[in-house]
CSV table of C-alpha atoms in Angstrom, one decimal:
chain,number,residue,atom,x,y,z
A,1,MET,CA,137.6,-157.5,-111.4
A,2,ASP,CA,133.9,-157.0,-110.7
A,3,ALA,CA,133.1,-157.9,-114.3
A,4,LEU,CA,134.9,-161.3,-113.9
A,5,ILE,CA,132.9,-162.0,-110.7
A,6,ARG,CA,129.6,-161.1,-112.4
A,7,ARG,CA,130.5,-163.2,-115.4
A,8,ASP,CA,131.2,-166.2,-113.2
A,9,LEU,CA,128.0,-165.8,-111.3
A,10,SER,CA,125.9,-165.6,-114.4
A,11,ARG,CA,127.6,-168.7,-115.8
A,12,VAL,CA,126.8,-170.6,-112.6
A,13,LEU,CA,123.2,-169.4,-112.5
A,14,ARG,CA,122.6,-170.6,-116.0
A,15,THR,CA,123.5,-174.1,-114.9
A,16,PRO,CA,121.9,-174.6,-111.5
A,17,SER,CA,122.5,-178.3,-111.6
A,18,VAL,CA,126.1,-177.6,-110.4
A,19,PHE,CA,124.6,-176.8,-106.9
A,20,LEU,CA,123.1,-180.3,-106.6
A,21,PRO,CA,126.4,-181.9,-105.5
A,22,VAL,CA,126.8,-179.2,-102.8
A,23,LEU,CA,123.3,-180.0,-101.5
A,24,VAL,CA,124.2,-183.7,-101.4
A,25,SER,CA,127.4,-183.1,-99.6
A,26,LEU,CA,125.5,-181.3,-96.9
A,27,VAL,CA,124.1,-184.7,-95.9
A,28,VAL,CA,127.6,-186.0,-95.0
A,29,PRO,CA,128.1,-184.1,-91.7
A,30,TYR,CA,124.7,-185.1,-90.4
A,31,ALA,CA,125.1,-188.7,-91.5
A,32,THR,CA,128.5,-189.1,-89.9
A,33,VAL,CA,127.2,-187.8,-86.6
A,34,ALA,CA,124.1,-190.0,-86.8
A,35,LEU,CA,126.3,-193.0,-87.4
A,36,GLY,CA,128.5,-192.3,-84.4
A,37,ALA,CA,131.5,-191.1,-86.4
A,38,GLY,CA,131.3,-187.5,-85.4
A,39,ALA,CA,135.0,-187.3,-84.7
A,40,PHE,CA,135.7,-187.8,-88.4
A,41,SER,CA,132.9,-185.4,-89.5
A,42,PRO,CA,135.3,-182.5,-90.4
A,43,LEU,CA,137.4,-184.7,-92.6
A,44,LEU,CA,134.6,-186.6,-94.3
A,45,SER,CA,132.5,-183.4,-94.8
A,46,GLY,CA,135.5,-181.5,-96.1
A,47,LEU,CA,136.2,-184.2,-98.7
A,48,ALA,CA,132.6,-184.3,-99.7
A,49,LEU,CA,132.5,-180.5,-100.2
A,50,PHE,CA,135.8,-180.7,-102.0
A,51,GLY,CA,134.3,-182.9,-104.7
A,52,ALA,CA,131.1,-180.9,-104.8
A,53,LEU,CA,132.8,-177.6,-105.4
A,54,ILE,CA,134.9,-178.7,-108.4
A,55,PRO,CA,132.1,-178.1,-110.9
A,56,LEU,CA,131.8,-174.5,-109.7
A,57,GLN,CA,135.4,-173.8,-110.6
A,58,GLY,CA,135.0,-173.5,-114.4
A,59,MET,CA,136.4,-170.0,-114.7
A,60,LEU,CA,139.3,-170.8,-112.4
A,61,ARG,CA,140.1,-173.8,-114.6
A,62,VAL,CA,140.2,-171.8,-117.8
A,63,LEU,CA,142.2,-168.9,-116.4
A,64,THR,CA,144.8,-171.1,-114.8
A,65,ARG,CA,145.2,-173.5,-117.7
A,66,THR,CA,145.2,-170.9,-120.5
A,67,ALA,CA,148.1,-168.7,-119.8
A,68,GLY,CA,147.6,-166.6,-122.9
A,69,LEU,CA,144.1,-165.7,-121.8
A,70,ALA,CA,145.2,-164.8,-118.3
A,71,ARG,CA,147.8,-162.4,-119.7
A,72,CYS,CA,145.1,-160.5,-121.4
A,73,PHE,CA,143.8,-159.2,-118.1
A,74,PRO,CA,145.5,-156.4,-116.2
A,75,PHE,CA,145.7,-158.5,-113.1
A,76,THR,CA,148.2,-160.7,-111.4
A,77,GLY,CA,147.7,-164.5,-111.1
A,78,PRO,CA,146.7,-164.3,-107.4
A,79,GLU,CA,144.2,-161.6,-108.2
A,80,LEU,CA,142.6,-163.6,-111.0
A,81,ARG,CA,142.3,-166.6,-108.7
A,82,LYS,CA,140.7,-164.5,-106.0
A,83,ALA,CA,138.1,-163.2,-108.4
A,84,SER,CA,137.5,-166.7,-109.8
A,85,ILE,CA,136.6,-168.2,-106.4
A,86,VAL,CA,134.3,-165.5,-105.1
A,87,VAL,CA,131.1,-167.5,-106.1
A,88,SER,CA,132.5,-170.6,-104.6
A,89,VAL,CA,133.4,-168.8,-101.4
A,90,GLY,CA,129.8,-167.7,-101.1
A,91,VAL,CA,128.5,-171.2,-101.6
A,92,ALA,CA,131.0,-172.6,-99.1
A,93,VAL,CA,129.9,-170.0,-96.5
A,94,ILE,CA,126.3,-170.9,-96.9
A,95,TRP,CA,127.2,-174.6,-96.7
A,96,GLY,CA,129.0,-173.9,-93.5
A,97,PHE,CA,126.0,-172.2,-91.8
A,98,LEU,CA,123.7,-175.0,-92.9
A,99,ALA,CA,126.1,-177.6,-91.6
A,100,THR,CA,126.6,-175.9,-88.3
A,101,PRO,CA,124.0,-177.9,-86.3
A,102,ALA,CA,125.8,-181.1,-87.2
A,103,PHE,CA,129.0,-180.0,-85.5
A,104,THR,CA,127.4,-179.0,-82.2
A,105,SER,CA,128.1,-182.5,-80.8
A,106,LEU,CA,131.8,-182.2,-81.4
A,107,ARG,CA,132.5,-179.6,-78.7
A,108,GLU,CA,131.0,-178.8,-75.3
A,109,SER,CA,130.3,-175.2,-76.3
A,110,PRO,CA,127.8,-174.8,-79.2
A,111,LEU,CA,129.5,-171.6,-80.1
A,112,ASP,CA,132.5,-173.7,-81.4
A,113,ALA,CA,130.2,-175.3,-84.0
A,114,VAL,CA,130.2,-172.3,-86.2
A,115,PRO,CA,134.0,-171.9,-86.6
A,116,ILE,CA,134.4,-175.7,-87.0
A,117,ALA,CA,131.8,-175.7,-89.8
A,118,MET,CA,133.5,-172.7,-91.5
A,119,VAL,CA,136.9,-174.2,-91.2
A,120,THR,CA,135.6,-177.4,-92.7
A,121,ALA,CA,134.0,-175.5,-95.5
A,122,ALA,CA,137.3,-173.7,-96.1
A,123,ALA,CA,139.1,-177.1,-96.3
A,124,GLY,CA,136.7,-178.3,-99.0
A,125,LEU,CA,137.0,-175.0,-100.9
A,126,PHE,CA,140.8,-174.9,-100.8
A,127,GLY,CA,141.0,-178.5,-101.7
A,128,ALA,CA,138.9,-177.8,-104.9
A,129,VAL,CA,141.1,-174.9,-105.8
A,130,ARG,CA,144.2,-177.0,-105.3
A,131,TRP,CA,142.7,-179.7,-107.5
A,132,ILE,CA,141.8,-177.3,-110.3
A,133,THR,CA,145.0,-175.3,-110.3
A,134,ALA,CA,147.3,-178.3,-110.2
A,135,LYS,CA,149.9,-178.5,-113.0
A,136,PRO,CA,149.0,-181.1,-115.7
A,137,ILE,CA,151.1,-184.2,-115.8
A,138,ASP,CA,154.3,-183.8,-117.7
A,139,PHE,CA,154.6,-186.9,-119.8
A,140,GLY,CA,158.1,-185.8,-120.9
A,141,ALA,CA,159.4,-186.2,-117.4
A,142,PRO,CA,161.4,-189.4,-116.4
A,143,MET,CA,159.1,-192.4,-116.1
A,144,VAL,CA,158.9,-194.7,-113.1
A,145,ALA,CA,158.6,-198.5,-113.6
A,146,THR,CA,155.4,-200.0,-112.0
A,147,GLN,CA,153.5,-203.2,-112.3
A,148,ALA,CA,151.1,-201.4,-114.5
A,149,GLY,CA,153.9,-200.1,-116.8
A,150,ALA,CA,155.9,-196.9,-117.0
A,151,MET,CA,154.3,-193.9,-115.4
A,152,PRO,CA,155.4,-190.3,-115.1
A,153,THR,CA,156.3,-189.2,-111.6
A,154,GLY,CA,153.8,-186.4,-111.6
A,155,MET,CA,150.9,-188.9,-111.9
A,156,PHE,CA,151.4,-190.0,-108.3
A,157,THR,CA,151.5,-186.5,-106.8
A,158,ASN,CA,148.5,-185.3,-108.9
A,159,ALA,CA,146.5,-188.1,-107.6
A,160,VAL,CA,146.5,-186.7,-104.0
A,161,LYS,CA,146.3,-183.0,-104.8
A,162,GLY,CA,143.4,-181.5,-103.1
A,163,PHE,CA,143.0,-184.4,-100.7
A,164,GLU,CA,146.1,-183.5,-98.8
A,165,VAL,CA,144.8,-179.9,-98.3
A,166,VAL,CA,141.6,-181.2,-96.7
A,167,LEU,CA,143.6,-183.6,-94.5
A,168,ILE,CA,146.0,-180.9,-93.4
A,169,ILE,CA,143.3,-178.4,-92.4
A,170,THR,CA,140.9,-180.8,-90.8
A,171,GLY,CA,143.5,-183.1,-89.2
A,172,PRO,CA,143.8,-181.2,-85.9
A,173,MET,CA,140.0,-181.2,-85.4
A,174,VAL,CA,139.8,-184.9,-86.1
A,175,PHE,CA,142.3,-185.5,-83.3
A,176,GLY,CA,140.3,-183.3,-80.9
A,177,LEU,CA,142.5,-180.2,-81.0
A,178,THR,CA,141.1,-176.7,-81.1
A,179,TRP,CA,139.7,-175.3,-84.4
A,180,ILE,CA,142.1,-172.4,-84.1
A,181,ILE,CA,145.0,-174.6,-85.2
A,182,SER,CA,143.0,-175.6,-88.3
A,183,ALA,CA,142.2,-172.0,-89.0
A,184,VAL,CA,145.8,-171.1,-89.0
A,185,LEU,CA,146.6,-174.0,-91.3
A,186,ALA,CA,143.8,-172.9,-93.6
A,187,ALA,CA,145.3,-169.4,-93.8
A,188,ILE,CA,148.7,-170.8,-94.7
A,189,VAL,CA,147.1,-173.1,-97.3
A,190,TYR,CA,145.1,-170.2,-98.7
A,191,TRP,CA,148.4,-168.2,-99.3
A,192,PHE,CA,149.8,-171.1,-101.3
A,193,VAL,CA,146.8,-172.1,-103.4
A,194,MET,CA,146.3,-168.5,-104.4
A,195,GLY,CA,149.5,-168.7,-106.3
A,196,ASN,CA,151.6,-166.5,-104.0
A,197,PHE,CA,154.3,-169.1,-104.0
A,198,ASP,CA,154.6,-170.3,-107.6
A,199,MET,CA,158.0,-171.8,-108.4
A,200,ASP,CA,157.4,-171.6,-112.2
A,201,ALA,CA,156.6,-167.9,-111.9
A,202,LEU,CA,159.7,-167.4,-109.7
A,203,ARG,CA,161.9,-169.1,-112.2
A,204,GLU,CA,160.5,-166.9,-115.0
A,205,GLN,CA,161.2,-163.8,-113.0
A,206,GLN,CA,164.7,-164.9,-112.2
A,207,GLU,CA,165.3,-165.7,-115.9
A,208,GLN,CA,164.0,-162.3,-116.9
A,209,GLN,CA,166.2,-160.6,-114.3
A,210,ARG,CA,169.2,-162.6,-115.6
A,211,LYS,CA,168.6,-161.5,-119.2
A,212,GLU,CA,168.2,-157.9,-118.2
A,213,LEU,CA,171.5,-158.1,-116.2
A,214,GLU,CA,173.3,-159.6,-119.1
A,215,LYS,CA,171.9,-156.9,-121.4
A,216,ALA,CA,173.1,-154.2,-119.1
A,217,ARG,CA,176.6,-155.7,-118.8
A,218,ALA,CA,176.8,-156.0,-122.6
A,219,GLU,CA,175.7,-152.4,-123.0
A,220,LYS,CA,178.3,-151.3,-120.4
A,221,ALA,CA,181.1,-153.3,-122.2
A,222,ARG,CA,180.1,-151.8,-125.5
A,223,GLN,CA,180.3,-148.3,-124.1
A,224,ARG,CA,183.8,-149.0,-122.7
A,225,GLY,CA,185.0,-150.2,-126.1
A,226,ARG,CA,184.2,-146.9,-127.8
């Protein structure tokens, strides 16, 4: 696992230009407060960080979209995802600390600025993970007639993947609720985006169990016929 993390870190350090969008996104929380839109700062800042962290997710993209390569490692899908986002987690934490002063105006207590900034950083991170790990569009699925022509149904859902994560996590803070609610939502979202609830994997497991059960029944029937 450590080897994967070091490999991802060395890859990112070879292309330091991927950090430029993160630095640019750091301007968003300060700009929104300066423009008098501080209430929407968590949402807008989370969306900005969401887009900025996507270039850092190269290894996650490869491991989630190349099933054969992922099977070569002695780790489960969630473990591979956790190793793939370690570098991004570090970047998001640094972003959160640097953005903390911008969130001091959102609450009466300055101490609340740190968790607000961190939850916002988590929203951007999990949004990027959601975007990268989203299933590709299935063009073999039934089409939906639109004014632009026939389109697969998955195209509509893929267009909002990642954005909905940021909205769900930062929504309570936008409406003035405590950051604890957003933190709980972030924990739930983390459990999902790490692949702990993968319907395709569950179907494969059920299919494998069904085949083993049928094989056991056939073996038992064969032994009775002797």
